[in-house]
Short mmCIF file of C-alpha atoms in Angstrom, two decimals:
data_model
loop_
_atom_site.label_atom_id
_atom_site.label_comp_id
_atom_site.label_asym_id
_atom_site.label_seq_id
_atom_site.Cartn_x
_atom_site.Cartn_y
_atom_site.Cartn_z
CA UNK A 1 -35.42 -24.90 9.45
CA UNK A 2 -33.13 -22.14 10.69
CA UNK A 3 -30.87 -22.54 7.63
CA UNK A 4 -33.91 -22.21 5.37
CA UNK A 5 -34.97 -19.03 7.15
CA UNK A 6 -31.44 -17.66 6.76
CA UNK A 7 -31.53 -18.32 3.00
CA UNK A 8 -34.96 -16.71 2.66
CA UNK A 9 -33.72 -13.72 4.63
CA UNK A 10 -30.62 -13.36 2.47
CA UNK A 11 -32.61 -13.34 -0.78
CA UNK A 12 -35.57 -11.16 0.31
CA UNK A 13 -34.64 -8.70 3.05
CA UNK A 14 -31.62 -6.84 1.56
CA UNK A 15 -33.58 -5.53 -1.44
CA UNK A 16 -36.47 -4.16 0.63
CA UNK A 17 -34.19 -2.68 3.28
CA UNK A 18 -32.01 -1.04 0.61
CA UNK A 19 -35.01 0.62 -1.05
CA UNK A 20 -36.25 1.90 2.31
CA UNK A 21 -32.85 3.24 3.40
CA UNK A 22 -32.28 4.89 0.02
CA UNK A 23 -35.61 6.69 0.31
CA UNK A 24 -34.71 7.82 3.84
CA UNK A 25 -31.26 8.93 2.65
CA UNK A 26 -32.74 11.09 -0.12
CA UNK A 27 -35.27 12.53 2.33
CA UNK A 28 -32.41 13.65 4.60
CA UNK A 29 -29.82 14.83 2.06
CA UNK A 30 -32.06 16.40 -0.61
CA UNK A 31 -34.03 19.54 0.16
CA UNK A 32 -37.78 19.60 -0.27
CA UNK A 33 -38.71 20.53 -3.82
CA UNK A 34 -35.38 19.49 -5.35
CA UNK A 35 -35.55 16.59 -7.80
CA UNK A 36 -34.38 13.18 -6.61
CA UNK A 37 -32.19 10.91 -8.75
CA UNK A 38 -34.33 8.79 -11.02
CA UNK A 39 -34.03 4.99 -11.16
CA UNK A 40 -31.57 3.54 -13.69
CA UNK A 41 -29.52 6.75 -13.70
CA UNK A 42 -25.80 6.54 -12.79
CA UNK A 43 -26.21 8.58 -9.60
CA UNK A 44 -29.20 6.53 -8.40
CA UNK A 45 -27.48 3.22 -9.13
CA UNK A 46 -24.26 4.36 -7.43
CA UNK A 47 -26.14 5.31 -4.26
CA UNK A 48 -28.15 2.10 -4.34
CA UNK A 49 -24.99 0.01 -4.74
CA UNK A 50 -23.31 1.59 -1.71
CA UNK A 51 -26.40 1.28 0.48
CA UNK A 52 -26.88 -2.32 -0.69
CA UNK A 53 -23.32 -3.27 0.29
CA UNK A 54 -23.82 -1.63 3.69
CA UNK A 55 -27.02 -3.65 4.23
CA UNK A 56 -25.37 -6.91 3.12
CA UNK A 57 -22.38 -6.43 5.44
CA UNK A 58 -24.67 -5.54 8.36
CA UNK A 59 -26.83 -8.61 7.74
CA UNK A 60 -23.70 -10.77 7.48
CA UNK A 61 -22.48 -9.60 10.89
CA UNK A 62 -25.95 -10.07 12.38
CA UNK A 63 -26.19 -13.63 11.03
CA UNK A 64 -22.82 -14.56 12.51
CA UNK A 65 -23.72 -13.02 15.86
CA UNK A 66 -27.09 -14.82 15.89
CA UNK A 67 -25.40 -18.17 15.23
CA UNK A 68 -22.87 -17.56 18.00
CA UNK A 69 -25.66 -16.53 20.38
CA UNK A 70 -27.64 -19.69 19.63
CA UNK A 71 -24.56 -21.84 20.28
CA UNK A 72 -24.01 -20.10 23.60
CA UNK A 73 -27.65 -20.33 24.67
CA UNK A 74 -27.93 -24.05 23.81
CA UNK A 75 -24.93 -24.73 26.07
CA UNK A 76 -23.34 -28.12 26.66
CA UNK A 77 -22.87 -30.76 29.34
CA UNK A 78 -19.81 -28.88 30.54
CA UNK A 79 -21.69 -25.62 31.13
CA UNK A 80 -24.52 -27.60 32.73
CA UNK A 81 -22.14 -29.05 35.33
CA UNK A 82 -20.07 -25.87 35.62
CA UNK A 83 -16.81 -27.46 34.42
CA UNK A 84 -14.50 -27.02 31.43
CA UNK A 85 -13.15 -29.51 28.85
CA UNK A 86 -9.75 -29.34 30.57
CA UNK A 87 -11.03 -30.39 34.01
CA UNK A 88 -10.24 -33.87 35.33
CA UNK A 89 -12.71 -36.64 36.15
CA UNK A 90 -12.32 -35.88 39.86
CA UNK A 91 -13.39 -32.27 39.29
CA UNK A 92 -16.41 -33.42 37.26
CA UNK A 93 -17.48 -35.86 40.00
CA UNK A 94 -17.02 -33.24 42.70
CA UNK A 95 -19.07 -30.68 40.80
CA UNK A 96 -21.82 -33.24 40.11
CA UNK A 97 -22.08 -34.17 43.79
CA UNK A 98 -22.33 -30.50 44.71
CA UNK A 99 -25.13 -29.88 42.20
CA UNK A 100 -26.88 -33.18 42.97
CA UNK A 101 -27.05 -32.26 46.65
CA UNK A 102 -28.79 -29.06 45.68
CA UNK A 103 -31.15 -30.42 42.99
CA UNK A 104 -31.85 -33.98 44.20
CA UNK A 105 -35.57 -34.91 43.89
CA UNK A 106 -35.69 -35.96 47.57
CA UNK A 107 -34.85 -32.40 48.60
CA UNK A 108 -37.00 -30.70 45.96
CA UNK A 109 -40.08 -32.73 46.90
CA UNK A 110 -42.58 -34.02 44.39
CA UNK A 111 -41.38 -31.78 41.58
CA UNK A 112 -41.21 -33.21 38.07
CA UNK A 113 -39.06 -30.34 36.81
CA UNK A 114 -36.44 -30.95 39.51
CA UNK A 115 -36.49 -34.69 38.82
CA UNK A 116 -36.00 -34.14 35.09
CA UNK A 117 -33.17 -31.69 35.74
CA UNK A 118 -31.45 -34.18 38.04
CA UNK A 119 -31.67 -36.87 35.35
CA UNK A 120 -30.05 -34.49 32.85
CA UNK A 121 -27.26 -33.77 35.32
CA UNK A 122 -26.62 -37.47 35.85
CA UNK A 123 -26.69 -38.13 32.11
CA UNK A 124 -24.15 -35.33 31.60
CA UNK A 125 -21.89 -36.76 34.30
CA UNK A 126 -22.04 -40.28 32.86
CA UNK A 127 -21.25 -38.98 29.39
CA UNK A 128 -18.25 -36.91 30.47
CA UNK A 129 -16.80 -39.68 32.66
CA UNK A 130 -16.95 -42.21 29.81
CA UNK A 131 -13.94 -41.53 27.51
CA UNK A 132 -15.64 -42.95 24.39
CA UNK A 133 -18.93 -41.12 24.91
CA UNK A 134 -17.08 -37.94 25.80
CA UNK A 135 -15.02 -38.21 22.61
CA UNK A 136 -18.17 -38.61 20.52
CA UNK A 137 -20.08 -35.87 22.34
CA UNK A 138 -17.29 -33.29 22.04
CA UNK A 139 -17.05 -33.74 18.28
CA UNK A 140 -20.60 -34.45 17.13
CA UNK A 141 -22.86 -33.17 19.89
CA UNK A 142 -25.74 -34.90 21.68
CA UNK A 143 -26.86 -36.68 18.50
CA UNK A 144 -23.75 -38.89 18.62
CA UNK A 145 -25.04 -40.52 21.82
CA UNK A 146 -27.92 -42.03 19.81
CA UNK A 147 -25.69 -43.93 17.39
CA UNK A 148 -25.92 -47.09 19.44
CA UNK A 149 -23.13 -48.99 21.18
CA UNK A 150 -19.76 -47.32 20.57
CA UNK A 151 -16.84 -49.67 21.07
CA UNK A 152 -13.85 -47.37 20.65
CA UNK A 153 -12.80 -43.99 19.35
CA UNK A 154 -11.77 -45.57 16.05
CA UNK A 155 -15.33 -46.88 15.62
CA UNK A 156 -16.67 -43.38 16.24
CA UNK A 157 -14.39 -41.90 13.58
CA UNK A 158 -15.31 -44.60 11.07
CA UNK A 159 -19.05 -44.22 11.66
CA UNK A 160 -18.88 -40.42 11.55
CA UNK A 161 -16.95 -40.40 8.29
CA UNK A 162 -19.34 -42.82 6.61
CA UNK A 163 -22.60 -41.42 8.02
CA UNK A 164 -21.94 -37.70 8.32
CA UNK A 165 -18.79 -36.24 6.83
CA UNK A 166 -18.52 -37.92 3.43
CA UNK A 167 -22.25 -37.79 2.48
CA UNK A 168 -22.57 -34.20 3.66
CA UNK A 169 -19.56 -32.86 1.79
CA UNK A 170 -20.20 -34.88 -1.37
CA UNK A 171 -23.74 -33.50 -1.49
CA UNK A 172 -22.48 -29.96 -0.81
CA UNK A 173 -19.84 -30.27 -3.54
CA UNK A 174 -22.46 -31.46 -6.04
CA UNK A 175 -24.77 -28.57 -5.18
CA UNK A 176 -21.91 -26.07 -5.52
CA UNK A 177 -20.90 -27.41 -8.93
CA UNK A 178 -24.52 -27.30 -10.10
CA UNK A 179 -25.06 -23.76 -8.79
CA UNK A 180 -21.84 -22.53 -10.41
CA UNK A 181 -23.01 -24.00 -13.69
CA UNK A 182 -26.62 -22.73 -13.81
CA UNK A 183 -26.76 -19.68 -11.53
CA UNK A 184 -23.65 -18.30 -9.83
CA UNK A 185 -21.27 -16.19 -11.85
CA UNK A 186 -17.56 -16.74 -12.30
CA UNK A 187 -16.72 -13.86 -9.95
CA UNK A 188 -15.89 -15.31 -6.51
CA UNK A 189 -15.88 -18.93 -7.68
CA UNK A 190 -12.37 -19.48 -6.34
CA UNK A 191 -13.34 -18.25 -2.85
CA UNK A 192 -16.45 -20.45 -2.68
CA UNK A 193 -14.43 -23.57 -3.29
CA UNK A 194 -11.69 -22.29 -0.99
CA UNK A 195 -14.22 -21.94 1.84
CA UNK A 196 -15.46 -25.46 1.09
CA UNK A 197 -11.94 -26.93 1.23
CA UNK A 198 -11.11 -24.96 4.39
CA UNK A 199 -14.28 -26.16 6.11
CA UNK A 200 -13.57 -29.79 5.21
CA UNK A 201 -9.99 -29.49 6.47
CA UNK A 202 -11.15 -27.86 9.70
CA UNK A 203 -13.70 -30.60 10.38
CA UNK A 204 -11.18 -33.38 9.76
CA UNK A 205 -8.72 -31.68 12.12
CA UNK A 206 -11.29 -31.13 14.87
CA UNK A 207 -12.68 -34.66 14.86
CA UNK A 208 -9.26 -36.35 14.82
CA UNK A 209 -7.33 -34.26 17.35
CA UNK A 210 -7.25 -35.61 20.93
CA UNK A 211 -8.13 -32.23 22.45
CA UNK A 212 -9.78 -29.83 20.01
CA UNK A 213 -11.80 -27.61 22.34
CA UNK A 214 -11.22 -23.87 22.13
CA UNK A 215 -10.68 -22.16 25.48
CA UNK A 216 -8.81 -18.81 25.38
CA UNK A 217 -7.81 -18.88 29.06
CA UNK A 218 -6.04 -22.24 28.56
CA UNK A 219 -3.54 -20.64 26.17
CA UNK A 220 -2.71 -17.67 28.42
CA UNK A 221 -0.56 -17.44 31.55
CA UNK A 222 -2.38 -17.71 34.85
CA UNK A 223 -1.52 -14.12 35.74
CA UNK A 224 -3.34 -12.88 32.63
CA UNK A 225 -6.22 -15.37 32.56
CA UNK A 226 -7.08 -14.49 36.18
CA UNK A 227 -8.10 -11.03 35.01
CA UNK A 228 -10.36 -12.26 32.21
CA UNK A 229 -14.10 -11.76 32.88
CA UNK A 230 -15.01 -15.11 31.28
CA UNK A 231 -12.38 -17.58 32.39
CA UNK A 232 -14.56 -20.63 31.77
CA UNK A 233 -15.60 -19.61 28.24
CA UNK A 234 -15.02 -22.45 25.81
CA UNK A 235 -16.29 -23.90 22.55
CA UNK A 236 -16.41 -27.63 21.87
CA UNK A 237 -15.49 -29.02 18.44
CA UNK A 238 -19.13 -29.52 17.39
CA UNK A 239 -19.87 -25.91 18.40
CA UNK A 240 -16.88 -24.67 16.42
CA UNK A 241 -18.10 -26.65 13.40
CA UNK A 242 -21.58 -25.14 13.74
CA UNK A 243 -20.06 -21.66 13.64
CA UNK A 244 -17.73 -22.59 10.77
CA UNK A 245 -20.60 -23.96 8.66
CA UNK A 246 -22.60 -20.80 9.27
CA UNK A 247 -19.62 -18.64 8.30
CA UNK A 248 -19.02 -20.66 5.12
CA UNK A 249 -22.68 -20.50 4.08
CA UNK A 250 -23.09 -16.78 4.78
CA UNK A 251 -19.82 -15.87 3.05
CA UNK A 252 -20.81 -17.86 -0.05
CA UNK A 253 -24.12 -16.01 -0.23
CA UNK A 254 -22.34 -12.74 0.54
CA UNK A 255 -20.01 -13.24 -2.44
CA UNK A 256 -23.00 -13.93 -4.68
CA UNK A 257 -24.86 -10.82 -3.51
CA UNK A 258 -21.95 -8.36 -3.83
CA UNK A 259 -20.68 -9.52 -7.23
CA UNK A 260 -19.81 -6.55 -9.49
CA UNK A 261 -22.71 -5.20 -11.56
CA UNK A 262 -20.58 -5.33 -14.70
CA UNK A 263 -19.85 -9.03 -14.24
CA UNK A 264 -19.53 -10.45 -17.78
CA UNK A 265 -21.19 -13.68 -16.66
CA UNK A 266 -24.35 -11.79 -15.75
CA UNK A 267 -26.44 -11.30 -18.86
CA UNK A 268 -28.01 -7.92 -19.36
CA UNK A 269 -31.79 -7.89 -19.22
CA UNK A 270 -32.05 -5.14 -21.87
CA UNK A 271 -30.00 -5.83 -24.99
CA UNK A 272 -29.89 -3.36 -27.90
CA UNK A 273 -30.92 -4.85 -31.28
CA UNK A 274 -28.46 -4.76 -34.16
CA UNK A 275 -30.34 -2.27 -36.44
CA UNK A 276 -30.82 0.17 -33.56
CA UNK A 277 -27.14 -0.08 -32.71
CA UNK A 278 -26.23 0.77 -36.34
CA UNK A 279 -28.52 3.82 -36.27
CA UNK A 280 -26.97 4.96 -33.00
CA UNK A 281 -23.49 4.67 -34.53
CA UNK A 282 -24.62 6.70 -37.57
CA UNK A 283 -26.11 9.32 -35.26
CA UNK A 284 -22.84 9.61 -33.34
CA UNK A 285 -20.90 10.06 -36.61
CA UNK A 286 -23.38 12.70 -37.80
CA UNK A 287 -23.11 14.60 -34.51
CA UNK A 288 -19.32 14.50 -34.74
CA UNK A 289 -19.34 15.82 -38.33
CA UNK A 290 -21.77 18.59 -37.34
CA UNK A 291 -19.50 19.61 -34.48
CA UNK A 292 -16.51 19.73 -36.82
CA UNK A 293 -18.42 21.89 -39.35
CA UNK A 294 -19.58 24.27 -36.60
CA UNK A 295 -16.01 24.63 -35.35
CA UNK A 296 -14.77 25.39 -38.85
CA UNK A 297 -17.52 27.99 -39.38
CA UNK A 298 -16.63 29.70 -36.09
CA UNK A 299 -12.95 29.75 -36.98
CA UNK A 300 -13.80 31.17 -40.41
CA UNK A 301 -15.89 33.94 -38.83
CA UNK A 302 -12.99 34.85 -36.52
CA UNK A 303 -10.39 34.80 -39.30
CA UNK A 304 -10.50 38.60 -40.01
CA UNK A 305 -9.71 39.33 -36.36
CA UNK A 306 -6.87 36.85 -36.02
CA UNK A 307 -3.63 38.63 -35.12
CA UNK A 308 -5.39 41.99 -34.57
CA UNK A 309 -5.14 42.69 -30.85
CA UNK A 310 -7.09 45.95 -31.02
CA UNK A 311 -10.12 44.29 -32.61
CA UNK A 312 -10.30 41.38 -30.16
CA UNK A 313 -11.91 43.47 -27.33
CA UNK A 314 -14.47 44.78 -29.83
CA UNK A 315 -15.23 41.22 -30.97
CA UNK A 316 -15.53 40.05 -27.37
CA UNK A 317 -17.98 42.87 -26.49
CA UNK A 318 -19.99 42.18 -29.61
CA UNK A 319 -20.25 38.47 -28.81
CA UNK A 320 -21.32 39.26 -25.24
CA UNK A 321 -24.00 41.66 -26.48
CA UNK A 322 -25.18 39.06 -28.99
CA UNK A 323 -25.50 36.43 -26.27
CA UNK A 324 -27.35 38.85 -23.98
CA UNK A 325 -29.76 39.88 -26.75
CA UNK A 326 -30.34 36.25 -27.70
CA UNK A 327 -31.12 35.43 -24.07
CA UNK A 328 -33.51 38.37 -23.78
CA UNK A 329 -35.28 37.58 -27.04
CA UNK A 330 -35.75 33.93 -26.06
CA UNK A 331 -37.53 34.91 -22.83
CA UNK A 332 -41.24 34.09 -22.61
CA UNK A 333 -42.28 37.61 -21.55
CA UNK A 334 -40.36 39.23 -24.42
CA UNK A 335 -41.83 36.82 -26.96
CA UNK A 336 -45.32 37.44 -25.54
CA UNK A 337 -44.84 41.22 -25.77
CA UNK A 338 -43.56 40.97 -29.36
CA UNK A 339 -46.54 38.78 -30.30
CA UNK A 340 -48.98 41.34 -28.82
CA UNK A 341 -47.33 44.19 -30.74
CA UNK A 342 -47.52 42.22 -33.97
CA UNK A 343 -51.22 41.44 -33.36
CA UNK A 344 -52.05 45.11 -32.70
CA UNK A 345 -50.14 46.15 -35.79
CA UNK A 346 -51.98 43.60 -37.92
CA UNK A 347 -55.31 44.68 -36.43
CA UNK A 348 -54.64 48.36 -37.18
CA UNK A 349 -53.76 47.50 -40.75
#
C-alpha cells in the first residue's frame, strides 16, 4: 500500500507543486503590472523545467528520509531488548532478565498490555538465542519466522531463493522490459538496469554473508566510537534491503521524470503537417530575398557618399532627422491633429 501511495505521489504531486511554485516565483520576481511569461514560450518553459527539477529532487530526498524513518520506527528485536547484532548470547540473556524483571505480568498486575509486551520480549529472546531463527530473522524480517520448521541455514537460503528472491526479481525484470518497450524512453535505460543488477547483487551478498548487519561504531576504534551520540545504531540486512529497494524504485522514477525534454524517443504532441512546412520554408526564403534586396537598395542609396568624408556627417544628420520625423508622424496625436486639419479644410471647401 505504501509503495502504491509513493507511485501515485510521484506521478501527481510534482506537476501541481511546480505550477504553484512557478506562480509564486513570478509573483515575487515580476513587478505588478509587468507581463508574465506566457505558457509554451522559451522563458516560461525554462523556468518551469528548473522548478520542476527542484521539486523532483526535494521529493526524492523526502521519500528516502520517510523510508528510513519508517525503518527506524518499526524497530527490531535487538532494539526491543536493547542489544546490538554484535552482542553475545550471554548479553542477550542478561538484558532479557533485566527487562523481564521490570515488565513481568506478576509485577504489573492484571494488565493485558504488560502481559502482551512480556510475551513479545520472550519471543524476541527466543528468536535471537536460536542461531537458525536469528539467521532467518536478520535477513528476511519477522515474516521469515512464519515459514514453518527451519532445519538449517542452508534450508533458509534455499527457501528464500525459491519463494522470494527469484520470483520477485524475475517479475521486476519482466515489468522493466515491458515498461522500457511501451512507455519509458531510451534516456536512462542503462542506469535503470544498473540499479536492478546492483540491488540483486546487494541482496545476494546480504543474505549469504555470516554477519551482514551495518553498525558504524563496530568499524571504528573504541576511542572514537565512545564519542558517537548513537553508539548502538545499527541496520539489519532486511532493513538495509528495504532501504535499497526504496532507493532503486525512487531513482528509477526520478530518471523517468527528469528525462530531457528533447528526448528523441518522446514523440511530440504537435507535429507540423508537410504542406504547412513547405509554406514555412518558402516564407523563410522570401524573407531572406527581401532582406537582400533591401540591403542592396540601401547600399545603392549610399553609393554617392561613399569615400566622401565631408558628406558623411550631412548624411548622418539627414538620416537622424528622417527617423525623428517618421517617429513624430507615426504618433497617434500627430495623426489625429492632421486628420482634424484635413476635415476642416474639406469642410471649408
